[in-house]
Amino acid sequence: MPPGAAPPRAARGAVAVLCAVQFTDVLGTTLVVAALPAMLADLGAPPSAATPVVTVYSVLFGALLVLGARLGDRYGAVRVLQAGLVLFGLASLAAATAPSVGVLVAARGVLGAAAALSVPPALRLLTAAAPDGEPRRRALAAWSAAGAAAGAAGLVLGGVLTDLAGWRTLFWLSVPLAVALLAAVRATAPAAPRQAAGRLDVAGAAVLAASVAAVVGGAALLEHGGHRPAGGLLVAAGAALAAALPAVERRAADPLLPPAALRHPGLRAGALASAANTAATSSAVTLATLHLQEEAGFGPTAAGLALVPFSLCVVAGAALAARVLRRTEPRTAAAAGLAVIALGDAGLLGALLSPWAVPVAAAVAGLGIGLSSVAATSLGTAVPDDLQGTAAGVVNTAAQLGTALGVAVVLLVAGAAGAAAGWLTAAAVALAVAAALLRSRGRVAADRG
């Protein structure tokens, strides 16, 4: 057993707890979607308040992930994860008792920031608990299944809990959950090495956070016709800030994104695959949900339940990935998973004939993302130990950006040319990145030769 690794039983306990952290934090991105009408009516808020209530969580979650990873490197992954869970519990309490939509939006923003503090250190601790071999493959499979299933589960749980007990229950339940996770982390988390303390790259963190926030927030606005000019400007501003980031990082003594991380071919490929996974599935599933409600007459809860096969097959695909990766390199497995996602996305065209095509096609896409997400995370975190924290932040940020941009683009295409064009666009994204991964595999092999 490698030095510092947890014993097998302790490692399994740590992996289960850390995957629960991942599930809880990713769940927050979609948990409020089905509850929005009840929230706005109860708080006396206008329909225009729906956009900030939903998107503020994703904006701050995506914007602060890399900073959360670097804080974990600097102050210790366990300490930063615990701070994130405490903040998550307090923000959940504020949301549950929110007297106005402004307070609710602010609390949702703090929840997103808390998630950004929690997820990268949790992934760092997971790789410390299962450092290599079969235990690592199983741990990454569980982690990827938890994250991929959480987004779809949020659509179901949000609607069901709101119908049964009211929208505030969504946040009241999160308070004891945060306490339970905090206690479990203290009891099970393995030790993870800390980097030597250097000066925190405040300028780089600010530029990266502003860039990601602008892209995620702008992409959300692009989904709404009246806000598209502002959304386009925000996305352009985010791209401009991203272009300026290398110059800022070159002047930093201890850059937020170390040059070795940016040059690492596995991390670049893992981030690309992670972005494509979420871009091709979140967009297709969101469009399918809208189609079921607007064209097939499904209610929010019924539309969410139609996606349960997606979540179940994500778990099955992740379990399959743990076995596939014994014999296949991660790039090839990620490309295969993306090809299956493309097949599922294209299968959603059947929804134009029957709504019951949705659960079948979504199940296929779920198998694909289960396979590809495990392979992408494995590829992106196969880096030297001193880059593990950064890799965790980059891979998760890529996934958040993929969701934001993928949903925005596919809904724009669907609005202009119909749902079929939207689903085919999502499938094309998956196939294009699968082909790029296979080409890069050839180049990496040639370089090694």
Short mmCIF file of C-alpha atoms in Angstrom, two decimals:
data_model
loop_
_atom_site.label_atom_id
_atom_site.label_comp_id
_atom_site.label_asym_id
_atom_site.label_seq_id
_atom_site.Cartn_x
_atom_site.Cartn_y
_atom_site.Cartn_z
CA MET A 1 0.00 0.00 0.00
CA PRO A 2 1.51 3.40 -0.99
CA PRO A 3 2.68 5.70 1.81
CA GLY A 4 -0.18 7.82 3.15
CA ALA A 5 -2.85 5.68 1.50
CA ALA A 6 -5.82 4.70 3.61
CA PRO A 7 -6.47 1.04 4.47
CA PRO A 8 -8.99 -0.53 2.04
CA ARG A 9 -12.01 -0.37 4.38
CA ALA A 10 -11.22 3.19 5.49
CA ALA A 11 -10.64 4.18 1.87
CA ARG A 12 -14.07 2.88 0.85
CA GLY A 13 -15.69 4.89 3.63
CA ALA A 14 -13.83 8.03 2.59
CA VAL A 15 -14.77 7.54 -1.07
CA ALA A 16 -18.46 7.16 -0.18
CA VAL A 17 -18.44 10.35 1.89
CA LEU A 18 -16.55 12.36 -0.72
CA CYS A 19 -18.89 11.17 -3.48
CA ALA A 20 -21.81 12.32 -1.31
CA VAL A 21 -20.19 15.76 -1.16
CA GLN A 22 -19.92 15.77 -4.96
CA PHE A 23 -23.54 14.67 -5.37
CA THR A 24 -24.84 17.30 -2.96
CA ASP A 25 -22.93 20.17 -4.54
CA VAL A 26 -23.76 19.30 -8.16
CA LEU A 27 -27.40 18.67 -7.18
CA GLY A 28 -27.67 22.36 -6.29
CA THR A 29 -27.30 23.41 -9.93
CA THR A 30 -30.73 22.00 -10.88
CA LEU A 31 -32.55 21.45 -7.57
CA VAL A 32 -34.56 24.67 -7.77
CA VAL A 33 -35.63 24.45 -11.42
CA ALA A 34 -38.93 22.59 -10.85
CA ALA A 35 -39.60 24.60 -7.68
CA LEU A 36 -39.30 28.02 -9.36
CA PRO A 37 -43.02 28.74 -9.84
CA ALA A 38 -43.73 28.00 -6.17
CA MET A 39 -40.73 30.04 -5.01
CA LEU A 40 -41.61 33.12 -7.03
CA ALA A 41 -45.28 32.98 -6.06
CA ASP A 42 -44.51 32.61 -2.36
CA LEU A 43 -41.99 35.48 -2.35
CA GLY A 44 -44.10 37.74 -4.57
CA ALA A 45 -41.30 37.93 -7.13
CA PRO A 46 -41.73 38.66 -10.86
CA PRO A 47 -41.01 36.00 -13.51
CA SER A 48 -37.77 37.82 -14.41
CA ALA A 49 -36.35 36.76 -11.02
CA ALA A 50 -36.24 33.14 -12.18
CA THR A 51 -32.98 33.62 -14.10
CA PRO A 52 -30.84 34.89 -11.20
CA VAL A 53 -32.33 32.36 -8.76
CA VAL A 54 -31.25 29.49 -11.02
CA THR A 55 -28.01 30.81 -12.49
CA VAL A 56 -26.26 32.53 -9.58
CA TYR A 57 -25.34 29.14 -8.10
CA SER A 58 -23.72 27.93 -11.33
CA VAL A 59 -21.97 31.26 -11.92
CA LEU A 60 -20.16 31.27 -8.57
CA PHE A 61 -19.66 27.52 -8.52
CA GLY A 62 -17.90 27.56 -11.88
CA ALA A 63 -16.03 30.80 -11.26
CA LEU A 64 -14.40 29.76 -7.98
CA LEU A 65 -13.54 26.09 -8.57
CA VAL A 66 -9.88 26.64 -9.44
CA LEU A 67 -9.48 29.04 -6.52
CA GLY A 68 -11.04 26.39 -4.25
CA ALA A 69 -8.49 23.89 -5.54
CA ARG A 70 -5.55 26.20 -4.89
CA LEU A 71 -6.83 27.08 -1.42
CA GLY A 72 -6.92 23.35 -0.71
CA ASP A 73 -3.29 23.07 -1.82
CA ARG A 74 -2.28 25.98 0.37
CA TYR A 75 -4.27 25.41 3.56
CA GLY A 76 -5.02 21.69 3.35
CA ALA A 77 -7.77 19.87 1.48
CA VAL A 78 -9.56 18.67 4.63
CA ARG A 79 -9.62 22.13 6.19
CA VAL A 80 -10.93 23.84 3.05
CA LEU A 81 -13.53 21.11 2.46
CA GLN A 82 -14.78 21.51 6.03
CA ALA A 83 -14.99 25.29 5.59
CA GLY A 84 -17.02 24.76 2.42
CA LEU A 85 -19.46 22.44 4.20
CA VAL A 86 -19.93 24.88 7.08
CA LEU A 87 -20.61 27.69 4.61
CA PHE A 88 -23.00 25.41 2.68
CA GLY A 89 -25.00 24.69 5.83
CA LEU A 90 -25.23 28.36 6.84
CA ALA A 91 -26.25 29.45 3.34
CA SER A 92 -28.89 26.69 3.21
CA LEU A 93 -30.33 28.04 6.47
CA ALA A 94 -30.43 31.55 4.97
CA ALA A 95 -32.19 30.25 1.84
CA ALA A 96 -34.72 28.25 3.86
CA THR A 97 -35.73 31.35 5.82
CA ALA A 98 -35.42 33.86 2.96
CA PRO A 99 -38.04 36.62 3.33
CA SER A 100 -37.51 37.97 -0.18
CA VAL A 101 -36.21 36.90 -3.56
CA GLY A 102 -33.13 39.11 -3.08
CA VAL A 103 -32.12 37.18 0.03
CA LEU A 104 -32.79 33.90 -1.79
CA VAL A 105 -30.55 34.91 -4.71
CA ALA A 106 -27.78 35.98 -2.32
CA ALA A 107 -28.04 32.70 -0.39
CA ARG A 108 -27.95 30.70 -3.63
CA GLY A 109 -24.80 32.58 -4.62
CA VAL A 110 -23.12 31.72 -1.32
CA LEU A 111 -24.19 28.10 -1.81
CA GLY A 112 -22.43 28.09 -5.19
CA ALA A 113 -19.28 29.54 -3.64
CA ALA A 114 -19.42 26.93 -0.87
CA ALA A 115 -19.71 24.18 -3.48
CA ALA A 116 -16.63 25.56 -5.24
CA LEU A 117 -14.70 25.36 -1.97
CA SER A 118 -15.86 21.77 -1.42
CA VAL A 119 -15.64 19.89 -4.72
CA PRO A 120 -11.93 20.28 -5.69
CA PRO A 121 -10.61 19.38 -2.21
CA ALA A 122 -13.03 16.43 -2.14
CA LEU A 123 -11.65 15.13 -5.44
CA ARG A 124 -8.10 15.70 -4.17
CA LEU A 125 -8.86 13.64 -1.06
CA LEU A 126 -10.51 10.93 -3.15
CA THR A 127 -7.34 10.50 -5.23
CA ALA A 128 -5.35 10.35 -1.96
CA ALA A 129 -7.67 7.67 -0.56
CA ALA A 130 -7.35 5.56 -3.72
CA PRO A 131 -3.99 6.56 -5.26
CA ASP A 132 -3.70 3.97 -8.04
CA GLY A 133 -4.81 0.71 -9.62
CA GLU A 134 -8.24 -0.85 -9.35
CA PRO A 135 -9.26 1.06 -6.18
CA ARG A 136 -8.63 4.35 -8.00
CA ARG A 137 -10.67 3.26 -11.01
CA ARG A 138 -13.58 2.28 -8.77
CA ALA A 139 -13.32 5.51 -6.78
CA LEU A 140 -13.32 7.67 -9.92
CA ALA A 141 -16.26 5.66 -11.26
CA ALA A 142 -18.25 6.40 -8.11
CA TRP A 143 -17.24 10.09 -8.18
CA SER A 144 -18.21 10.53 -11.82
CA ALA A 145 -21.48 8.66 -11.37
CA ALA A 146 -22.38 10.86 -8.40
CA GLY A 147 -21.74 14.08 -10.32
CA ALA A 148 -23.37 13.06 -13.56
CA ALA A 149 -26.47 11.64 -11.86
CA ALA A 150 -26.91 14.61 -9.53
CA GLY A 151 -27.89 17.09 -12.23
CA ALA A 152 -30.76 14.96 -13.50
CA ALA A 153 -31.74 13.92 -9.98
CA GLY A 154 -32.12 17.58 -9.01
CA LEU A 155 -34.87 18.02 -11.57
CA VAL A 156 -36.79 15.10 -10.05
CA LEU A 157 -36.15 15.75 -6.34
CA GLY A 158 -36.87 19.46 -6.63
CA GLY A 159 -40.30 18.86 -8.10
CA VAL A 160 -41.27 15.97 -5.82
CA LEU A 161 -40.17 17.64 -2.57
CA THR A 162 -41.83 20.92 -3.53
CA ASP A 163 -45.09 19.12 -4.27
CA LEU A 164 -44.95 17.17 -1.00
CA ALA A 165 -43.64 19.71 1.51
CA GLY A 166 -43.00 23.08 -0.13
CA TRP A 167 -39.93 24.65 -1.72
CA ARG A 168 -38.28 25.68 1.57
CA THR A 169 -37.86 21.98 2.35
CA LEU A 170 -35.16 21.83 -0.33
CA PHE A 171 -32.96 24.06 1.83
CA TRP A 172 -34.08 22.90 5.29
CA LEU A 173 -32.96 19.37 4.42
CA SER A 174 -29.57 20.67 3.32
CA VAL A 175 -28.76 21.98 6.81
CA PRO A 176 -28.59 18.60 8.63
CA LEU A 177 -27.07 17.09 5.49
CA ALA A 178 -24.18 19.57 5.66
CA VAL A 179 -23.70 18.77 9.37
CA ALA A 180 -23.70 15.03 8.66
CA LEU A 181 -21.19 15.41 5.83
CA LEU A 182 -18.96 17.58 8.01
CA ALA A 183 -18.89 14.91 10.71
CA ALA A 184 -18.29 12.15 8.15
CA VAL A 185 -15.41 14.04 6.53
CA ARG A 186 -13.77 14.51 9.92
CA ALA A 187 -14.12 10.79 10.61
CA THR A 188 -13.01 9.38 7.25
CA ALA A 189 -10.94 11.86 5.23
CA PRO A 190 -7.39 10.68 4.48
CA ALA A 191 -4.32 12.86 4.77
CA ALA A 192 -3.34 14.70 1.60
CA PRO A 193 -0.01 16.47 1.11
CA ARG A 194 0.02 20.26 1.17
CA GLN A 195 2.12 22.38 -1.14
CA ALA A 196 4.70 24.72 0.31
CA ALA A 197 3.00 28.01 1.14
CA GLY A 198 3.53 30.76 -1.39
CA ARG A 199 1.80 34.01 -2.12
CA LEU A 200 -1.76 33.51 -3.24
CA ASP A 201 -2.19 34.68 -6.84
CA VAL A 202 -4.99 37.15 -6.12
CA ALA A 203 -4.81 38.82 -9.54
CA GLY A 204 -4.97 35.52 -11.40
CA ALA A 205 -7.81 34.30 -9.20
CA ALA A 206 -9.79 37.49 -9.82
CA VAL A 207 -9.29 37.41 -13.60
CA LEU A 208 -10.12 33.70 -13.89
CA ALA A 209 -13.17 33.99 -11.63
CA ALA A 210 -14.46 37.02 -13.55
CA SER A 211 -13.87 35.26 -16.87
CA VAL A 212 -15.70 32.07 -15.91
CA ALA A 213 -18.51 34.00 -14.20
CA ALA A 214 -19.01 36.16 -17.29
CA VAL A 215 -19.12 33.14 -19.62
CA VAL A 216 -21.47 31.10 -17.41
CA GLY A 217 -23.74 34.05 -16.63
CA GLY A 218 -23.73 35.26 -20.23
CA ALA A 219 -24.53 31.79 -21.54
CA ALA A 220 -27.53 31.64 -19.19
CA LEU A 221 -28.80 34.97 -20.53
CA LEU A 222 -28.40 33.74 -24.11
CA GLU A 223 -31.15 31.21 -23.41
CA HIS A 224 -33.70 34.05 -23.06
CA GLY A 225 -34.60 36.11 -26.12
CA GLY A 226 -34.87 39.45 -24.35
CA HIS A 227 -31.47 39.10 -22.70
CA ARG A 228 -29.41 37.80 -25.62
CA PRO A 229 -27.55 41.06 -26.39
CA ALA A 230 -26.42 41.34 -22.76
CA GLY A 231 -25.59 37.64 -22.72
CA GLY A 232 -23.48 37.96 -25.85
CA LEU A 233 -21.58 40.89 -24.36
CA LEU A 234 -20.90 38.97 -21.16
CA VAL A 235 -19.60 35.92 -23.04
CA ALA A 236 -17.36 38.17 -25.15
CA ALA A 237 -16.07 39.90 -22.01
CA GLY A 238 -15.35 36.53 -20.43
CA ALA A 239 -13.43 35.42 -23.52
CA ALA A 240 -11.41 38.65 -23.45
CA LEU A 241 -10.54 38.13 -19.79
CA ALA A 242 -9.52 34.54 -20.52
CA ALA A 243 -7.23 35.80 -23.30
CA ALA A 244 -5.62 38.22 -20.83
CA LEU A 245 -5.08 35.57 -18.15
CA PRO A 246 -1.75 34.20 -19.46
CA ALA A 247 -0.18 37.66 -19.25
CA VAL A 248 -1.41 38.02 -15.66
CA GLU A 249 -0.12 34.56 -14.74
CA ARG A 250 3.35 35.22 -16.18
CA ARG A 251 3.82 38.02 -13.64
CA ALA A 252 2.74 35.89 -10.65
CA ALA A 253 5.38 34.34 -8.39
CA ASP A 254 3.08 31.37 -7.68
CA PRO A 255 0.51 31.34 -10.52
CA LEU A 256 -3.03 30.12 -9.94
CA LEU A 257 -2.63 27.88 -13.00
CA PRO A 258 0.95 26.56 -12.95
CA PRO A 259 2.58 26.34 -16.41
CA ALA A 260 3.22 22.62 -15.88
CA ALA A 261 -0.54 22.08 -15.51
CA LEU A 262 -1.37 24.02 -18.67
CA ARG A 263 1.23 22.03 -20.64
CA HIS A 264 0.15 18.63 -19.35
CA PRO A 265 -1.44 16.73 -22.27
CA GLY A 266 -3.52 14.48 -20.03
CA LEU A 267 -5.02 17.40 -18.12
CA ARG A 268 -5.81 19.27 -21.34
CA ALA A 269 -7.48 16.20 -22.84
CA GLY A 270 -9.35 15.43 -19.61
CA ALA A 271 -10.66 18.99 -19.40
CA LEU A 272 -11.77 18.91 -23.05
CA ALA A 273 -13.58 15.60 -22.56
CA SER A 274 -15.22 16.85 -19.33
CA ALA A 275 -16.52 19.95 -21.09
CA ALA A 276 -17.85 17.89 -24.00
CA ASN A 277 -19.55 15.40 -21.67
CA THR A 278 -21.65 18.03 -19.97
CA ALA A 279 -22.16 20.15 -23.09
CA ALA A 280 -23.57 17.21 -25.04
CA THR A 281 -25.74 15.73 -22.26
CA SER A 282 -26.97 18.66 -20.16
CA SER A 283 -28.09 20.48 -23.29
CA ALA A 284 -29.87 17.48 -24.80
CA VAL A 285 -31.58 16.57 -21.51
CA THR A 286 -32.67 20.16 -20.89
CA LEU A 287 -34.15 20.39 -24.36
CA ALA A 288 -35.89 17.04 -23.86
CA THR A 289 -37.39 18.29 -20.57
CA LEU A 290 -38.70 21.43 -22.26
CA HIS A 291 -40.10 19.37 -25.15
CA LEU A 292 -41.96 17.04 -22.78
CA GLN A 293 -43.54 19.96 -20.92
CA GLU A 294 -44.30 22.26 -23.84
CA GLU A 295 -45.17 19.76 -26.57
CA ALA A 296 -46.21 16.54 -24.83
CA GLY A 297 -48.12 18.10 -21.91
CA PHE A 298 -46.01 16.61 -19.12
CA GLY A 299 -45.87 18.39 -15.76
CA PRO A 300 -42.51 19.25 -14.17
CA THR A 301 -42.48 16.17 -11.94
CA ALA A 302 -43.51 13.81 -14.74
CA ALA A 303 -40.85 15.29 -17.04
CA GLY A 304 -38.27 14.83 -14.31
CA LEU A 305 -39.30 11.22 -13.74
CA ALA A 306 -38.87 10.55 -17.46
CA LEU A 307 -35.16 11.23 -16.91
CA VAL A 308 -34.71 8.70 -14.11
CA PRO A 309 -33.35 6.14 -16.63
CA PHE A 310 -30.63 8.67 -17.49
CA SER A 311 -29.46 8.80 -13.87
CA LEU A 312 -29.62 5.03 -13.43
CA CYS A 313 -27.64 4.42 -16.61
CA VAL A 314 -25.01 6.96 -15.57
CA VAL A 315 -24.30 4.71 -12.60
CA ALA A 316 -24.23 1.64 -14.84
CA GLY A 317 -21.93 3.36 -17.34
CA ALA A 318 -19.55 4.42 -14.57
CA ALA A 319 -19.41 0.86 -13.24
CA LEU A 320 -18.68 -0.34 -16.76
CA ALA A 321 -15.92 2.26 -17.08
CA ALA A 322 -14.05 0.84 -14.08
CA ARG A 323 -13.75 -2.45 -16.00
CA VAL A 324 -13.11 -0.91 -19.41
CA LEU A 325 -10.20 1.14 -18.08
CA ARG A 326 -8.39 -2.02 -17.03
CA ARG A 327 -7.83 -2.81 -20.70
CA THR A 328 -8.26 0.51 -22.52
CA GLU A 329 -6.42 3.80 -22.15
CA PRO A 330 -8.55 6.70 -20.87
CA ARG A 331 -8.48 8.72 -24.13
CA THR A 332 -9.99 5.83 -26.07
CA ALA A 333 -12.57 5.12 -23.36
CA ALA A 334 -13.57 8.81 -23.23
CA ALA A 335 -13.94 8.89 -27.02
CA ALA A 336 -16.09 5.74 -26.94
CA GLY A 337 -18.29 7.23 -24.24
CA LEU A 338 -18.75 10.42 -26.25
CA ALA A 339 -19.77 8.35 -29.28
CA VAL A 340 -22.45 6.65 -27.16
CA ILE A 341 -23.62 10.07 -25.94
CA ALA A 342 -23.95 11.15 -29.58
CA LEU A 343 -26.06 8.07 -30.28
CA GLY A 344 -28.35 8.89 -27.35
CA ASP A 345 -28.65 12.55 -28.40
CA ALA A 346 -29.59 11.53 -31.93
CA GLY A 347 -32.07 9.02 -30.49
CA LEU A 348 -33.96 11.91 -28.90
CA LEU A 349 -35.23 12.73 -32.38
CA GLY A 350 -37.71 9.94 -31.69
CA ALA A 351 -39.38 12.25 -29.15
CA LEU A 352 -40.88 14.08 -32.13
CA LEU A 353 -42.91 10.92 -32.76
CA SER A 354 -43.48 9.68 -29.20
CA PRO A 355 -42.54 11.15 -25.81
CA TRP A 356 -41.58 7.68 -24.63
CA ALA A 357 -38.48 7.85 -26.82
CA VAL A 358 -37.04 10.30 -24.26
CA PRO A 359 -36.34 7.85 -21.40
CA VAL A 360 -34.88 5.30 -23.85
CA ALA A 361 -32.57 7.75 -25.62
CA ALA A 362 -31.65 9.46 -22.35
CA ALA A 363 -30.67 6.07 -20.94
CA VAL A 364 -28.25 5.56 -23.85
CA ALA A 365 -26.75 9.01 -23.27
CA GLY A 366 -26.48 8.18 -19.57
CA LEU A 367 -24.42 5.09 -20.33
CA GLY A 368 -22.16 7.22 -22.50
CA ILE A 369 -21.52 9.95 -19.96
CA GLY A 370 -21.00 7.36 -17.22
CA LEU A 371 -18.19 5.83 -19.28
CA SER A 372 -16.74 9.06 -20.60
CA SER A 373 -16.82 11.04 -17.37
CA VAL A 374 -14.86 8.39 -15.49
CA ALA A 375 -12.31 8.23 -18.30
CA ALA A 376 -12.06 12.04 -18.50
CA THR A 377 -11.54 12.41 -14.75
CA SER A 378 -8.97 9.60 -14.78
CA LEU A 379 -7.14 11.26 -17.66
CA GLY A 380 -7.28 14.75 -16.19
CA THR A 381 -6.08 13.73 -12.72
CA ALA A 382 -3.20 11.51 -13.88
CA VAL A 383 -0.75 14.31 -13.08
CA PRO A 384 2.14 14.73 -10.63
CA ASP A 385 1.12 14.97 -7.00
CA ASP A 386 1.83 18.70 -6.75
CA LEU A 387 -0.66 19.34 -9.57
CA GLN A 388 -3.50 17.19 -8.20
CA GLY A 389 -5.38 20.10 -6.63
CA THR A 390 -5.10 22.27 -9.73
CA ALA A 391 -6.18 19.37 -11.94
CA ALA A 392 -9.28 18.82 -9.80
CA GLY A 393 -10.23 22.48 -10.17
CA VAL A 394 -9.59 22.60 -13.91
CA VAL A 395 -11.53 19.41 -14.73
CA ASN A 396 -14.54 20.53 -12.69
CA THR A 397 -14.44 24.05 -14.13
CA ALA A 398 -14.40 22.60 -17.64
CA ALA A 399 -17.51 20.57 -16.80
CA GLN A 400 -19.33 23.66 -15.54
CA LEU A 401 -18.38 25.66 -18.64
CA GLY A 402 -19.51 22.78 -20.84
CA THR A 403 -22.93 22.76 -19.20
CA ALA A 404 -23.38 26.53 -19.49
CA LEU A 405 -22.23 26.89 -23.09
CA GLY A 406 -23.76 23.63 -24.30
CA VAL A 407 -27.23 24.42 -22.96
CA ALA A 408 -27.08 27.98 -24.30
CA VAL A 409 -25.98 26.98 -27.81
CA VAL A 410 -28.33 24.03 -28.16
CA LEU A 411 -31.36 26.00 -26.95
CA LEU A 412 -30.45 28.83 -29.34
CA VAL A 413 -30.25 26.37 -32.23
CA ALA A 414 -33.50 24.70 -31.19
CA GLY A 415 -35.24 28.07 -30.94
CA ALA A 416 -34.14 28.99 -34.45
CA ALA A 417 -34.41 25.64 -36.25
CA GLY A 418 -36.40 23.28 -34.02
CA ALA A 419 -35.69 20.63 -31.40
CA ALA A 420 -34.29 18.17 -33.95
CA ALA A 421 -31.54 20.62 -34.91
CA GLY A 422 -30.75 21.16 -31.23
CA TRP A 423 -30.31 17.46 -30.49
CA LEU A 424 -28.22 16.95 -33.63
CA THR A 425 -26.00 19.86 -32.57
CA ALA A 426 -25.40 18.20 -29.20
CA ALA A 427 -24.57 14.92 -30.96
CA ALA A 428 -22.16 16.71 -33.31
CA VAL A 429 -20.29 18.24 -30.36
CA ALA A 430 -19.83 14.80 -28.80
CA LEU A 431 -18.61 13.26 -32.05
CA ALA A 432 -16.22 16.13 -32.81
CA VAL A 433 -14.51 15.88 -29.42
CA ALA A 434 -14.40 12.07 -29.65
CA ALA A 435 -12.54 12.41 -32.96
CA ALA A 436 -10.19 15.01 -31.45
CA LEU A 437 -9.34 12.70 -28.55
CA LEU A 438 -8.54 9.84 -30.92
CA ARG A 439 -6.32 12.10 -33.03
CA SER A 440 -4.50 13.38 -29.94
CA ARG A 441 -3.97 9.80 -28.79
CA GLY A 442 -2.04 9.19 -31.98
CA ARG A 443 0.10 12.30 -31.47
CA VAL A 444 0.88 11.40 -27.85
CA ALA A 445 1.87 7.88 -28.90
CA ALA A 446 4.12 9.31 -31.63
CA ASP A 447 5.79 11.69 -29.16
CA ARG A 448 6.47 8.83 -26.75
CA GLY A 449 7.87 6.74 -29.57
#
